[in-house]
Structure formats: C-alpha cells, structure tokens
Amino acid sequence: MKKALLSGTTKASLRSRFANDLDSRALSFSSSLDIDKTIALHDVRASIAHATMLGACKIITLKDSKQLVQGLKQIETQMLHGEFVWESEFEDVHMLVEHRLTQLVGPVGERLHTARSRNDQTVTATRLWLRECLDFTKAELIEFAKALLDQARLEASTPMPGLTHLQFAQPVTLGHLFLAWFEMCIRDLERLQETRKRVNVMPLGSGALAGVSFPINRKMTAKQLFFSEISENSLDGVSDRDFVIEAVSVAALGMMHLSRICEDIILFSSTPFKFFEVSETFATGSSMMPQKKNPDIAELVRGKSGMVAGNWVALFTLMKAQSLTYNRDNQHDKKSLFEAFEIWNSSLSVCTPMVRLLLFNRERMLHACEQGFLNATDVADYLVTKGLPFRSAYQIAAQLVRECEFKKCTLTELPLEIYKANSELFQQDIYSRISLHGSLNARISYGGTAPVRVKEAIIRAKKRLSQIVKAK
Ligand code: ARG
C-alpha cells in the first residue's frame, strides 16, 4: 500500500522517466500552487464531475467512482473549512489534490486522472472560476448602476455647467451626467453577459491535446458543471485563452470607465470647483495639513485602472504568436486574470457607496451656469428659429458676447436695445429663451439634457437595467 502511494500520485510520479529530481530552484520557480489556491475548489468540483462520468461510462467501476467522489468531497470540505494542507513540493493544485486523494482513499485515487490531462483540467477550472466571478461582478455592477440611477432621479433638474475641453460649454442637468455614467455602466454589463457565453464552454475531454481514447461522455460532465456547451476541437480546447483576454478587456474597459467617473468626482470636488463634496466616510485627511479633506478613494480607483490595462497587455502578449497547443507560458493566465477582477470588484465596492453618499453644492453649480456665457448657443439658436442661417446667427451671438465682455455683464443682463442694434429679429422673448431654464428646457432632442427628457430617460434606463438583471 505504502509503495503504491509513493509510486503513484506523489510528485515523483511525474518524473518516472528522469533519473534525477527537479532542481529545487526550478520547482519553486515553476510551481503555481500559490496562485492555484483561487481555483482549487473549482478544480475539485470538476474532478467530482469527471469521476462520476468515468463511473457512469464504465471506464472505471461504479465502486471506484463512488470512492473517488467521496474522497474528493472530503477534500472539498477541508478546503471550505481552511483545513486543507498546502504542501509546497507540488507543481500545482492538480498534482496536490490527486496526491491527497490517494492518501485518503488509497490506490483507487490513481484512477482519477484516467482520460484527462492537466492541460484540459486547468483551463476547465479557470473557466468555472471565471463564470462565477463574472456573476459576482455583474451583481456589483448592477448595484453601481442602481446608485447612478437613484442619483439621476434625485438630480434630474439640477443645473450644472457641462464641459468640453475642461471649459464651461452649455448648461446640463446633474441627472444627465449621472445617466451618462449609467450608459457606460450598462455597456460594461452587456459586455459581461456576452463574455459569459464564451466562458461557459467546457474544454474537459480534450485530453493533453488530441482528445482521449476512452468512451467518455463529455456532455454528461458538462451538465454536472452547468456548462452550456462543450468545446469543438481538442487542440483549441487546451490552448485557447481568448476567454481570459476577453474578460480582462471587459474589466479594463470597466475600470477605464470608473477612472473617468472618479476623475469627474475629483475635479468637481476640487477647491476651484466645489460642486461636489465627497462624504467624510470616503475622504481622508492630511498628515500635516489639518484642514484637508482629500478624495483619496476616487484617486486610488483612478490609479488602479492602469493596472488592469496592464493585465490585459500581459495576457495579450502572453498568447501572441504562441504555437498550438498548450505551452507552460499559459500558466501565467491566472495571475493577471485574478488581479484584474480583484481590482474591478474592489473598486466597484467602494464606488457604489461613494456615489450614493456624494453631496452637491447646487447653488455653486447654478451660479457657475450663469457665468461664462453658457447660453451663447441659445442666442444663436433663437435667431435661427427667427429665420437666420446658423452661421450668421453664430456671428451675431459672438459679437454680443464681445459686447458683454466689454460691459462686464452677462447675456441676460444685456439691454434689449443692444440686441436689437445687432439684429432686428430680437424681441423681449430672448430673455426667457436664454434664461438658465429656457436653455435647459430647449435641449429636447432624444438623449438631450432637458429635464423632461432626462426623466423619460430614467424610466427607460430602469427598464433596461431590469432586463439585464433578469438575463442569465
Ligand atoms: N499548472 C499548469 C497551468 O496552469 C497546468 C499544468 C500543465 N502542465 C504541463 N506541464 N502540461 O497551466
């Protein structure tokens, strides 16, 4: 019995054709045990499905299959309770689990690896982990989207200056800005859904690369693991990591979006703006300057977004020009994948409450809308509605801005005689048209910032979000 154990699933079993042990430096360099901890449970669950299928297909006896499953379930429990011992002399979790199984159930443990290779095994566990992770991320993103929508509803009519080139451009509503952030978020959700379909494909049964010589039933294994499809080609099955690259590109886009949202939060809560105020519970002080209240959390999210882009580059270049099929390079798929989603999920977990707790200085935003000629386009648009071609109207409006600058007044303060001196088309109603509310209410195009449109958009946004919540 002891001999069988040693000759079977110990690390030595992979070296039977070698006269010497692997150099200890080479072992520690190549081992993925530490990183594999993240997929350990998924790997054990895939083994349970595999062992069950082997029995059902009579590739091993039902008795052996049951013993394997029972041993694997014991290992699963040990892992769940933190009682699983991670011995460092194994190359990866797959070898360690097989070894531990054989210790638990005896030589029958050596039958688990029938009709399977670590090449199809590792990528199956990674897919199982990622599918679960995508579902978790989806839930986090939905919470974030809800926070954005709630703020949009509360601030649907709150005016603020809209910016282009970081210069005040035209008035918008704060609700409209929240809806813009929501649009980014809903696209991230859609991408997650799309990616999930391609992740949910089972490569197990591809063997090392060429398929296996036993009458396995891949669909049976896939069903147990809730995979919706099985991979078509064994060479591709073991060597494809597109799904990892795709998922991390979705995470990189999601983080890029968070970095832009955080940048706006940082900018609008900065001393010169003071439109927003980050809640005390999401702001930090300075070790030296007692008065400081800094938006560090938003800055950290902004900073982390680059790391996820880096993860994507690392993965893309990992696979670029890699010959089919499996190469050990692929072991590096996991670290970048895990890191990217850890960053995205932890960022979402702080962004949601930070957005919910944001405070707004509505008076300052209103005041800012009234400075800087944000209604100059409205002056031109007014003349267009009176029949003037836009380019001529633009020139008249520009001339009026110049006159205001000279007189140090706003367009709403400029007397009607001056308007009339520039164009006979101006009437008293110019003032209501260029008032802040006149300007906002005029932007009634579909997707525009008029509060009436923003309120309609919120209703549509809610429906779209609930469809995504329901979708599998
Ligand atoms: N730990 C490896 C990985 O993550 C799987 C082992 C396959 N190793 C091999 N020599 N074929 O990719």
Short mmCIF file of C-alpha atoms and ligand atoms in Angstrom, two decimals, residues 14 30-33 35-36 39 91-95 117-123 126 208 238 241 326-334, ligand 1:
data_model
loop_
_atom_site.label_atom_id
_atom_site.label_comp_id
_atom_site.label_asym_id
_atom_site.label_seq_id
_atom_site.Cartn_x
_atom_site.Cartn_y
_atom_site.Cartn_z
CA LEU A 14 5.68 12.85 -12.99
CA SER A 30 7.65 26.78 -11.85
CA SER A 31 5.16 25.98 -9.12
CA SER A 32 1.73 27.59 -9.44
CA LEU A 33 0.43 26.25 -6.12
CA ILE A 35 -1.99 31.10 -7.39
CA ASP A 36 -3.91 27.85 -7.88
CA ILE A 39 -9.26 27.79 -8.43
CA GLU A 91 3.93 21.71 -9.05
CA ASP A 92 0.29 22.69 -8.93
CA VAL A 93 -3.06 22.12 -7.25
CA HIS A 94 -3.92 19.31 -9.66
CA MET A 95 -0.99 17.16 -8.52
CA SER A 117 -4.68 15.80 -18.68
CA ARG A 118 -3.75 18.78 -16.60
CA ASN A 119 -3.96 20.72 -19.85
CA ASP A 120 -7.72 20.34 -20.14
CA GLN A 121 -8.12 20.25 -16.37
CA THR A 122 -6.55 23.61 -15.55
CA VAL A 123 -8.47 25.51 -18.20
CA THR A 126 -10.26 28.53 -14.73
CA ALA A 208 -3.44 16.67 -23.39
CA VAL A 238 -6.37 23.14 -24.32
CA ARG A 241 -7.17 31.62 -23.62
CA TYR A 326 -0.54 24.02 -24.68
CA ASN A 327 2.66 25.71 -23.56
CA ARG A 328 3.61 26.30 -19.98
CA ASP A 329 3.50 30.05 -20.59
CA ASN A 330 -0.24 29.64 -20.22
CA GLN A 331 0.13 29.05 -16.51
CA HIS A 332 0.54 32.83 -16.27
CA ASP A 333 -3.04 33.37 -17.44
CA LYS A 334 -4.38 33.13 -13.91
N1 ARG B 1 -0.35 24.49 -13.81
C1 ARG B 1 -0.44 24.44 -15.22
C2 ARG B 1 -1.23 25.64 -15.78
O1 ARG B 1 -1.82 26.33 -15.07
C3 ARG B 1 -1.13 23.22 -15.67
C4 ARG B 1 -0.21 22.10 -15.80
C5 ARG B 1 0.04 21.67 -17.17
N2 ARG B 1 1.41 21.39 -17.16
C6 ARG B 1 2.05 20.73 -18.12
N3 ARG B 1 3.28 20.56 -17.94
N4 ARG B 1 1.45 20.28 -19.18
O2 ARG B 1 -1.25 25.88 -16.93
#
